[in-house]
Short mmCIF file of C-alpha atoms in Angstrom, two decimals:
data_model
loop_
_atom_site.label_atom_id
_atom_site.label_comp_id
_atom_site.label_asym_id
_atom_site.label_seq_id
_atom_site.Cartn_x
_atom_site.Cartn_y
_atom_site.Cartn_z
CA MET A 24 34.61 -17.47 71.06
CA ASN A 25 31.80 -15.07 71.96
CA LYS A 26 31.57 -13.94 68.33
CA ILE A 27 31.31 -17.53 67.13
CA LEU A 28 28.57 -18.22 69.67
CA VAL A 29 26.57 -15.18 68.58
CA VAL A 30 26.81 -16.17 64.92
CA GLY A 31 25.68 -19.68 65.77
CA VAL A 32 22.71 -18.42 67.77
CA LEU A 33 21.67 -16.08 64.95
CA GLY A 34 21.90 -18.93 62.43
CA VAL A 35 19.67 -21.16 64.59
CA ALA A 36 17.24 -18.30 65.15
CA ALA A 37 16.98 -17.64 61.41
CA SER A 38 16.27 -21.28 60.71
CA LEU A 39 13.58 -21.35 63.41
CA LEU A 40 11.96 -18.21 62.04
CA GLN A 41 11.87 -19.71 58.53
CA GLY A 42 10.37 -22.88 59.91
CA CYS A 43 7.68 -20.94 61.77
CA GLY A 44 6.64 -19.14 58.61
CA MET A 45 7.74 -15.64 59.50
CA PHE A 46 9.73 -15.58 56.22
CA SER A 47 7.30 -17.12 53.73
CA ASP A 48 8.36 -18.85 50.53
CA ARG A 49 7.22 -16.70 47.57
CA SER A 50 8.93 -18.65 44.79
CA THR A 51 5.64 -19.97 43.33
CA GLU A 52 3.51 -16.82 43.60
CA TYR A 53 4.09 -15.98 39.93
CA ARG A 54 1.72 -18.83 39.03
CA GLU A 55 -1.18 -16.94 40.59
CA ALA A 56 -0.40 -13.63 38.84
CA ALA A 57 -3.34 -12.16 36.93
CA VAL A 58 -3.42 -9.91 33.88
CA MET A 59 -3.58 -6.31 35.01
CA PRO A 60 -5.69 -3.76 33.16
CA THR A 61 -3.96 -1.41 30.75
CA ILE A 62 -2.87 1.86 32.33
CA ALA A 63 -5.32 4.57 31.39
CA VAL A 64 -3.87 7.77 29.97
CA PRO A 65 -5.50 10.93 31.40
CA ASP A 66 -7.60 13.05 29.09
CA GLY A 67 -5.65 15.53 26.99
CA ILE A 68 -2.50 13.40 26.85
CA LYS A 69 -1.63 11.30 23.81
CA SER A 70 0.05 7.93 24.13
CA GLY A 71 2.65 6.62 21.76
CA PRO A 72 4.79 3.51 21.32
CA LEU A 73 8.08 3.32 23.16
CA GLU A 74 11.00 4.21 20.93
CA PRO A 75 14.23 2.17 21.01
CA ILE A 76 17.15 3.89 22.73
CA TYR A 77 19.53 2.91 19.91
CA ALA A 78 18.52 3.11 16.28
CA VAL A 79 19.17 -0.03 14.23
CA PRO A 80 21.18 0.96 11.12
CA GLU A 81 19.78 0.02 7.75
CA VAL A 82 21.55 -2.84 5.98
CA LYS A 83 22.50 -1.87 2.44
CA ALA A 84 21.83 -4.25 -0.42
CA ASN A 85 25.51 -4.93 -1.16
CA GLU A 86 26.22 -5.52 2.53
CA LEU A 87 23.42 -8.09 2.70
CA ASP A 88 24.82 -9.86 -0.37
CA ASP A 89 28.14 -10.22 1.45
CA LEU A 90 26.41 -12.22 4.20
CA MET A 91 24.47 -14.56 1.93
CA GLU A 92 25.54 -17.97 0.72
CA GLY A 93 22.79 -19.11 -1.60
CA ASN A 94 19.58 -18.71 0.40
CA SER A 95 21.28 -18.92 3.79
CA LEU A 96 22.40 -16.03 5.96
CA VAL A 97 25.94 -16.57 7.26
CA VAL A 98 26.90 -14.79 10.46
CA PRO A 99 30.58 -13.75 10.14
CA ARG A 100 33.04 -14.84 12.81
CA PRO A 101 34.11 -11.95 15.03
CA ALA A 102 37.61 -10.64 14.45
CA PRO A 103 40.14 -11.97 16.98
CA MET A 104 41.79 -9.57 19.38
CA SER A 105 45.39 -8.96 18.47
CA GLN A 106 47.88 -10.52 20.87
CA ASP A 107 50.82 -8.75 19.22
CA SER A 108 52.76 -6.68 21.73
CA GLU A 109 53.56 -4.34 18.83
CA PHE A 110 50.13 -2.81 19.25
CA ALA A 111 50.84 -1.09 22.55
CA ARG A 112 48.31 1.51 23.60
CA VAL A 113 50.63 4.45 22.92
CA LYS A 114 53.88 4.46 20.97
CA ILE A 115 55.85 6.54 18.49
CA GLN A 116 55.77 5.35 14.88
CA LYS A 117 58.45 6.15 12.31
CA VAL A 118 58.64 6.00 8.52
CA GLY A 119 61.78 7.49 6.99
CA ASP A 120 62.56 10.67 8.92
CA ARG A 121 58.94 11.23 9.97
CA ARG A 122 57.71 10.44 13.49
CA TRP A 123 54.24 10.58 15.05
CA ILE A 124 52.34 9.28 18.07
CA LEU A 125 50.01 6.30 17.64
CA ALA A 126 47.41 5.86 20.40
CA GLU A 127 45.06 2.85 20.36
CA VAL A 128 42.11 4.96 21.48
CA PRO A 129 39.64 7.14 19.53
CA THR A 130 40.18 10.84 18.86
CA SER A 131 37.47 11.74 21.38
CA GLN A 132 39.87 10.66 24.14
CA VAL A 133 43.08 12.10 22.70
CA TRP A 134 41.78 15.60 21.90
CA PRO A 135 41.15 16.63 25.55
CA LEU A 136 44.40 14.96 26.69
CA VAL A 137 46.45 17.08 24.28
CA GLN A 138 44.69 20.24 25.44
CA SER A 139 45.25 19.29 29.08
CA PHE A 140 48.97 18.68 28.43
CA LEU A 141 49.41 22.12 26.88
CA ALA A 142 47.55 23.82 29.73
CA ARG A 143 49.55 22.03 32.46
CA ASN A 144 52.84 23.00 30.84
CA GLY A 145 51.90 26.62 30.32
CA ILE A 146 51.93 26.37 26.51
CA LEU A 147 49.36 28.86 25.22
CA VAL A 148 47.09 27.95 22.32
CA ASP A 149 46.82 30.45 19.50
CA LYS A 150 44.25 28.55 17.40
CA ALA A 151 42.29 25.33 17.90
CA ARG A 152 40.26 23.80 15.06
CA PRO A 153 38.45 20.65 16.26
CA VAL A 154 36.87 19.98 12.86
CA THR A 155 40.30 19.44 11.30
CA GLY A 156 41.95 18.29 14.54
CA GLU A 157 44.55 21.09 14.46
CA ILE A 158 46.07 23.09 17.31
CA ASP A 159 48.52 25.98 16.80
CA THR A 160 50.45 27.04 19.89
CA ALA A 161 51.54 30.58 20.59
CA TRP A 162 55.23 31.48 20.39
CA LEU A 163 57.31 30.23 23.31
CA GLY A 164 60.96 30.43 24.29
CA PHE A 165 63.54 27.86 25.43
CA LYS A 166 65.85 28.91 28.28
CA VAL A 167 68.87 27.45 26.52
CA ASP A 168 68.30 29.66 23.46
CA ALA A 169 67.13 33.17 24.31
CA ALA A 170 67.71 34.47 20.77
CA THR A 171 64.97 32.36 19.12
CA GLN A 172 61.29 31.66 19.52
CA SER A 173 59.37 28.46 18.75
CA ARG A 174 55.82 27.38 18.12
CA TYR A 175 54.13 24.06 17.33
CA HIS A 176 51.45 22.86 14.95
CA ILE A 177 49.74 19.74 16.35
CA ARG A 178 47.51 17.65 14.08
CA ILE A 179 45.23 14.98 15.57
CA GLU A 180 43.65 12.57 13.10
CA LYS A 181 42.17 9.10 12.84
CA GLY A 182 44.71 6.31 12.75
CA VAL A 183 45.09 3.52 10.24
CA ARG A 184 43.82 0.93 12.71
CA GLU A 185 40.19 1.13 13.80
CA GLN A 186 39.57 3.20 16.95
CA SER A 187 43.10 4.58 16.91
CA THR A 188 44.51 8.12 16.75
CA GLU A 189 47.63 9.69 15.29
CA VAL A 190 49.22 12.86 16.64
CA HIS A 191 51.62 14.69 14.30
CA VAL A 192 53.83 17.55 15.47
CA LEU A 193 55.44 20.30 13.37
CA HIS A 194 58.00 22.65 14.96
CA GLN A 195 58.79 26.14 13.68
CA GLN A 196 61.64 28.36 14.85
CA SER A 197 62.50 31.97 14.06
CA ALA A 198 64.45 34.90 15.49
CA LYS A 199 62.87 36.28 18.62
CA GLY A 200 60.32 38.98 17.85
CA GLN A 201 60.18 38.12 14.14
CA THR A 202 56.70 37.91 12.59
CA VAL A 203 56.02 34.67 10.70
CA SER A 204 52.62 33.79 9.21
CA THR A 205 53.17 30.52 7.32
CA TRP A 206 54.24 27.08 8.52
CA PRO A 207 57.17 25.17 7.00
CA ALA A 208 56.75 21.82 5.25
CA ARG A 209 59.15 20.13 7.72
CA SER A 210 60.14 20.95 11.29
CA SER A 211 62.79 23.63 11.76
CA ASP A 212 64.48 21.63 14.51
CA ALA A 213 64.10 17.83 14.67
CA VAL A 214 65.32 17.73 18.29
CA ARG A 215 62.66 20.15 19.52
CA GLU A 216 60.02 18.31 17.51
CA ALA A 217 61.11 15.06 19.17
CA TRP A 218 60.96 16.70 22.61
CA LEU A 219 57.28 17.57 22.27
CA LEU A 220 56.44 14.18 20.72
CA ASP A 221 58.10 12.31 23.59
CA GLU A 222 56.54 14.44 26.32
CA LEU A 223 53.11 14.35 24.69
CA SER A 224 53.19 10.56 24.20
CA VAL A 225 53.96 10.00 27.90
CA SER A 226 51.14 12.34 28.91
CA ILE A 227 48.64 10.61 26.61
CA ALA A 228 49.70 7.16 27.87
CA GLU A 229 49.14 8.27 31.47
CA GLY A 230 45.78 9.86 30.67
CA ILE A 231 43.97 7.29 28.54
CA SER A 232 43.42 4.94 31.49
CA ASN A 233 40.67 7.17 32.90
CA ARG A 234 38.64 6.73 29.68
CA ALA A 235 37.57 10.38 29.72
CA ALA A 236 36.33 11.57 26.34
CA SER A 237 35.21 14.80 24.75
CA LEU A 238 31.98 15.17 22.78
CA LEU A 239 33.75 17.82 20.73
CA GLY A 240 36.58 15.37 20.07
CA GLN A 241 34.27 12.81 18.43
CA SER A 242 34.34 14.81 15.21
CA VAL A 243 38.13 15.25 15.26
CA GLY A 244 40.30 13.38 12.80
CA GLY A 245 38.60 13.72 9.44
CA ASP A 246 37.75 10.77 7.19
CA ASP A 247 38.87 7.17 7.64
CA LYS A 248 42.31 6.39 6.23
CA ILE A 249 41.37 2.81 5.35
CA VAL A 250 38.16 1.90 3.49
CA LEU A 251 37.13 -1.65 2.58
CA ARG A 252 34.51 -1.56 -0.17
CA ARG A 253 33.02 -3.78 -2.85
CA GLU A 254 33.68 -3.23 -6.53
CA GLY A 255 31.84 -5.65 -8.77
CA ASP A 256 32.58 -9.20 -7.64
CA GLU A 257 35.60 -8.48 -5.47
CA PRO A 258 36.50 -6.47 -2.37
CA VAL A 259 38.83 -3.49 -2.74
CA LEU A 260 40.91 -1.83 -0.05
CA ASP A 261 41.57 1.91 -0.30
CA ILE A 262 44.55 3.20 1.73
CA HIS A 263 44.51 7.00 1.99
CA LEU A 264 48.20 7.57 2.77
CA ASP A 265 51.21 8.87 0.89
CA ARG A 266 53.08 6.31 -1.22
CA GLU A 267 56.04 5.78 1.12
CA ARG A 268 53.93 5.12 4.18
CA ALA A 269 51.31 3.06 2.31
CA GLN A 270 54.00 0.72 0.95
CA ALA A 271 55.62 0.37 4.38
CA THR A 272 52.41 -0.44 6.23
CA LEU A 273 51.24 -2.86 3.52
CA ALA A 274 54.55 -4.76 3.61
CA ASN A 275 54.20 -5.01 7.39
CA ALA A 276 50.62 -6.28 7.08
CA LEU A 277 51.66 -9.16 4.78
CA SER A 278 53.90 -10.71 7.43
CA LYS A 279 51.51 -11.14 10.37
CA GLU A 280 48.50 -13.14 11.55
CA GLY A 281 49.05 -16.13 9.27
CA LEU A 282 50.23 -14.09 6.27
CA LEU A 283 53.70 -14.71 4.80
CA LEU A 284 55.22 -12.47 2.12
CA TRP A 285 57.28 -14.56 -0.30
CA ALA A 286 58.26 -12.02 -2.96
CA ASP A 287 57.32 -8.60 -4.25
CA VAL A 288 58.11 -6.10 -6.97
CA SER A 289 57.42 -2.84 -5.15
CA GLU A 290 57.87 -0.59 -8.19
CA TYR A 291 54.91 -2.33 -9.86
CA GLY A 292 52.93 -3.01 -6.71
CA VAL A 293 52.89 -6.79 -7.07
CA SER A 294 53.31 -9.12 -4.08
CA TYR A 295 53.22 -12.91 -3.83
CA PHE A 296 52.17 -14.22 -0.41
CA GLY A 297 50.69 -17.19 1.40
CA TYR A 298 48.07 -17.45 4.12
CA ASP A 299 47.61 -20.06 6.83
CA ASN A 300 44.55 -19.14 8.91
CA PRO A 301 45.60 -19.42 12.57
CA LEU A 302 41.94 -19.96 13.55
CA ASP A 303 41.63 -23.17 11.52
CA GLU A 304 41.34 -26.32 13.60
CA PRO A 305 44.68 -28.18 13.40
CA GLY A 306 44.67 -31.72 12.08
CA LEU A 307 45.60 -34.86 14.01
CA TRP A 308 49.26 -34.73 12.95
CA LYS A 309 49.57 -31.12 14.10
CA LYS A 310 48.01 -31.96 17.46
CA MET A 311 50.37 -34.91 17.98
CA THR A 312 53.49 -32.96 17.04
CA PHE A 313 52.40 -29.59 18.53
CA ARG A 314 53.28 -27.95 15.21
CA GLY A 315 50.28 -25.61 14.97
CA ASN A 316 49.70 -23.67 11.73
CA ASP A 317 53.05 -24.03 9.99
CA ASP A 318 51.97 -25.48 6.66
CA LEU A 319 53.33 -22.58 4.64
CA PRO A 320 56.80 -23.06 3.17
CA VAL A 321 59.37 -20.45 4.11
CA ASN A 322 60.35 -19.93 0.47
CA ALA A 323 57.97 -19.25 -2.40
CA PRO A 324 56.64 -22.44 -4.06
CA VAL A 325 57.04 -20.73 -7.47
CA GLU A 326 59.22 -17.83 -8.56
CA LEU A 327 57.26 -14.62 -8.95
CA ARG A 328 58.64 -14.05 -12.45
CA ASP A 329 57.33 -17.49 -13.45
CA LEU A 330 53.88 -16.51 -12.24
CA LEU A 331 53.97 -13.26 -14.19
CA VAL A 332 54.77 -15.01 -17.49
CA ASN A 333 52.04 -17.59 -16.96
CA MET A 334 49.07 -15.39 -16.12
CA SER A 335 45.47 -16.05 -17.02
CA SER A 336 43.85 -13.96 -19.73
CA LYS A 337 41.41 -12.78 -17.06
CA ALA A 338 44.33 -11.06 -15.29
CA THR A 339 45.14 -8.69 -18.18
CA PRO A 340 43.10 -5.67 -16.97
CA LEU A 341 44.82 -5.69 -13.57
CA PHE A 342 48.34 -6.96 -14.34
CA GLY A 343 48.79 -6.08 -18.00
CA ASP A 344 51.05 -3.09 -17.29
CA VAL A 345 53.51 -5.11 -15.16
CA VAL A 346 56.89 -5.84 -16.76
CA GLY A 347 57.17 -9.57 -17.46
CA PHE A 348 53.42 -10.10 -17.74
CA ALA A 349 52.36 -12.62 -20.36
CA GLU A 350 49.29 -14.74 -21.01
CA LYS A 351 50.17 -18.43 -21.19
CA LYS A 352 48.39 -21.71 -20.63
CA SER A 353 51.36 -23.73 -19.40
CA MET A 354 49.97 -23.33 -15.87
CA SER A 355 46.42 -24.56 -16.03
CA LYS A 356 46.16 -24.77 -12.25
CA ALA A 357 47.00 -21.89 -9.94
CA PRO A 358 49.92 -22.70 -7.59
CA MET A 359 49.72 -22.17 -3.83
CA GLY A 360 49.38 -18.62 -2.59
CA TYR A 361 47.92 -15.31 -3.70
CA LEU A 362 48.90 -12.23 -5.68
CA LEU A 363 48.31 -8.73 -4.36
CA ARG A 364 48.20 -5.74 -6.70
CA SER A 365 48.46 -2.22 -5.31
CA GLN A 366 47.98 0.84 -7.51
CA PHE A 367 48.68 4.38 -6.34
CA SER A 368 46.89 7.47 -7.59
CA GLN A 369 46.09 10.88 -6.05
CA ASN A 370 47.32 10.08 -2.52
CA LYS A 371 45.38 6.82 -2.43
CA MET A 372 46.57 3.24 -2.79
CA THR A 373 44.01 0.75 -4.14
CA VAL A 374 44.62 -2.89 -3.23
CA ARG A 375 43.15 -6.06 -4.78
CA VAL A 376 43.86 -9.73 -4.05
CA ARG A 377 43.75 -12.48 -6.71
CA ASN A 378 44.81 -16.12 -6.96
CA SER A 379 48.34 -16.89 -8.15
CA ARG A 380 47.25 -16.73 -11.81
CA GLY A 381 45.70 -13.31 -11.40
CA GLU A 382 42.10 -14.55 -11.48
CA VAL A 383 39.29 -13.20 -9.30
CA LEU A 384 38.83 -15.18 -6.08
CA PRO A 385 35.48 -16.23 -4.59
CA TYR A 386 34.19 -13.11 -2.87
CA ARG A 387 34.12 -14.53 0.65
CA GLU A 388 37.68 -15.84 0.41
CA ALA A 389 38.99 -12.52 -0.94
CA LYS A 390 37.15 -10.54 1.71
CA GLN A 391 38.57 -12.70 4.50
CA LEU A 392 42.09 -11.97 3.22
CA MET A 393 41.31 -8.26 2.97
CA ILE A 394 39.99 -8.18 6.54
CA VAL A 395 43.20 -9.76 7.85
CA ILE A 396 45.37 -7.35 5.81
CA ARG A 397 43.30 -4.37 6.94
CA ARG A 398 43.60 -5.44 10.57
CA ASN A 399 47.41 -5.60 10.30
CA LEU A 400 47.88 -2.13 8.84
CA ILE A 401 49.57 0.35 11.18
#
């Protein structure tokens, strides 16, 4: 009760002090502010304009064209954050018999975490090459196998998704004391490779929450694996991966975020898919029935082989080498959906999107599809 009384007395006292003018009201003083004279620089010192802390990057001509519709500048809608639980912060990816760590953080965070893991576990580093993101450990021994020695080659590189990192591990084993100078193409022991991958993934997952990063690690990882560029009047997606992994990640991308893969001929890199933008405002019927974006049929509206034999003449340069391709005019109007053509050459897959007759789409529509596909690649 004493505390309540004191608080009450203080409140009354404050109100009395305000009323008496001890705490004056200064909310209108800005109206009486005068222009102050310019600060004089002492003799012998030159003045200069203040420079911005962050430089504004120059907009290239082709990038500006992408934002223009006639004479109007169109501000693109920001990409939505993925709600897919598949994109956990750290996990182990697998294609065929290959496994690697995928961390949804940049290489500048992963590089010091890998070094810290090795140091904590007493694994000596023989060579570290930040420019290429490579770490070679010294030879070490396992207690369960005293007759052999092992070492690891760890490769840290930029991931397929933006601001992500991949960690690849290669294990080599030899007789104890034997001198070996070259690394094998595949791990000597898959179990011991998996051991380091599992332990390293747990360590990275525990460490990324502190957001610590290395300035040296910012240059780790090499070039981007995915590049979206403009070629003539259409966007083109370059996927810098081997064929097996590029096909796997592209197939995965065509089944998420409003995309639905209906049919494909993987040996010729042709896919037929539909797209229902989940960001589109649903109509009255959808709102009443709570259906959401489910306009796409589960099965393909048209057989893929029927599309291939009824292609537009404008599709010949891109689809002319596909078995079953033929130019016909029996389909004057393009059916629902889109065709994707992927072509592989020199460890790079090039991807283009056309309408269902193989004709070039309006640039903005094609780019929107490419952005969604690019975002779904893993």
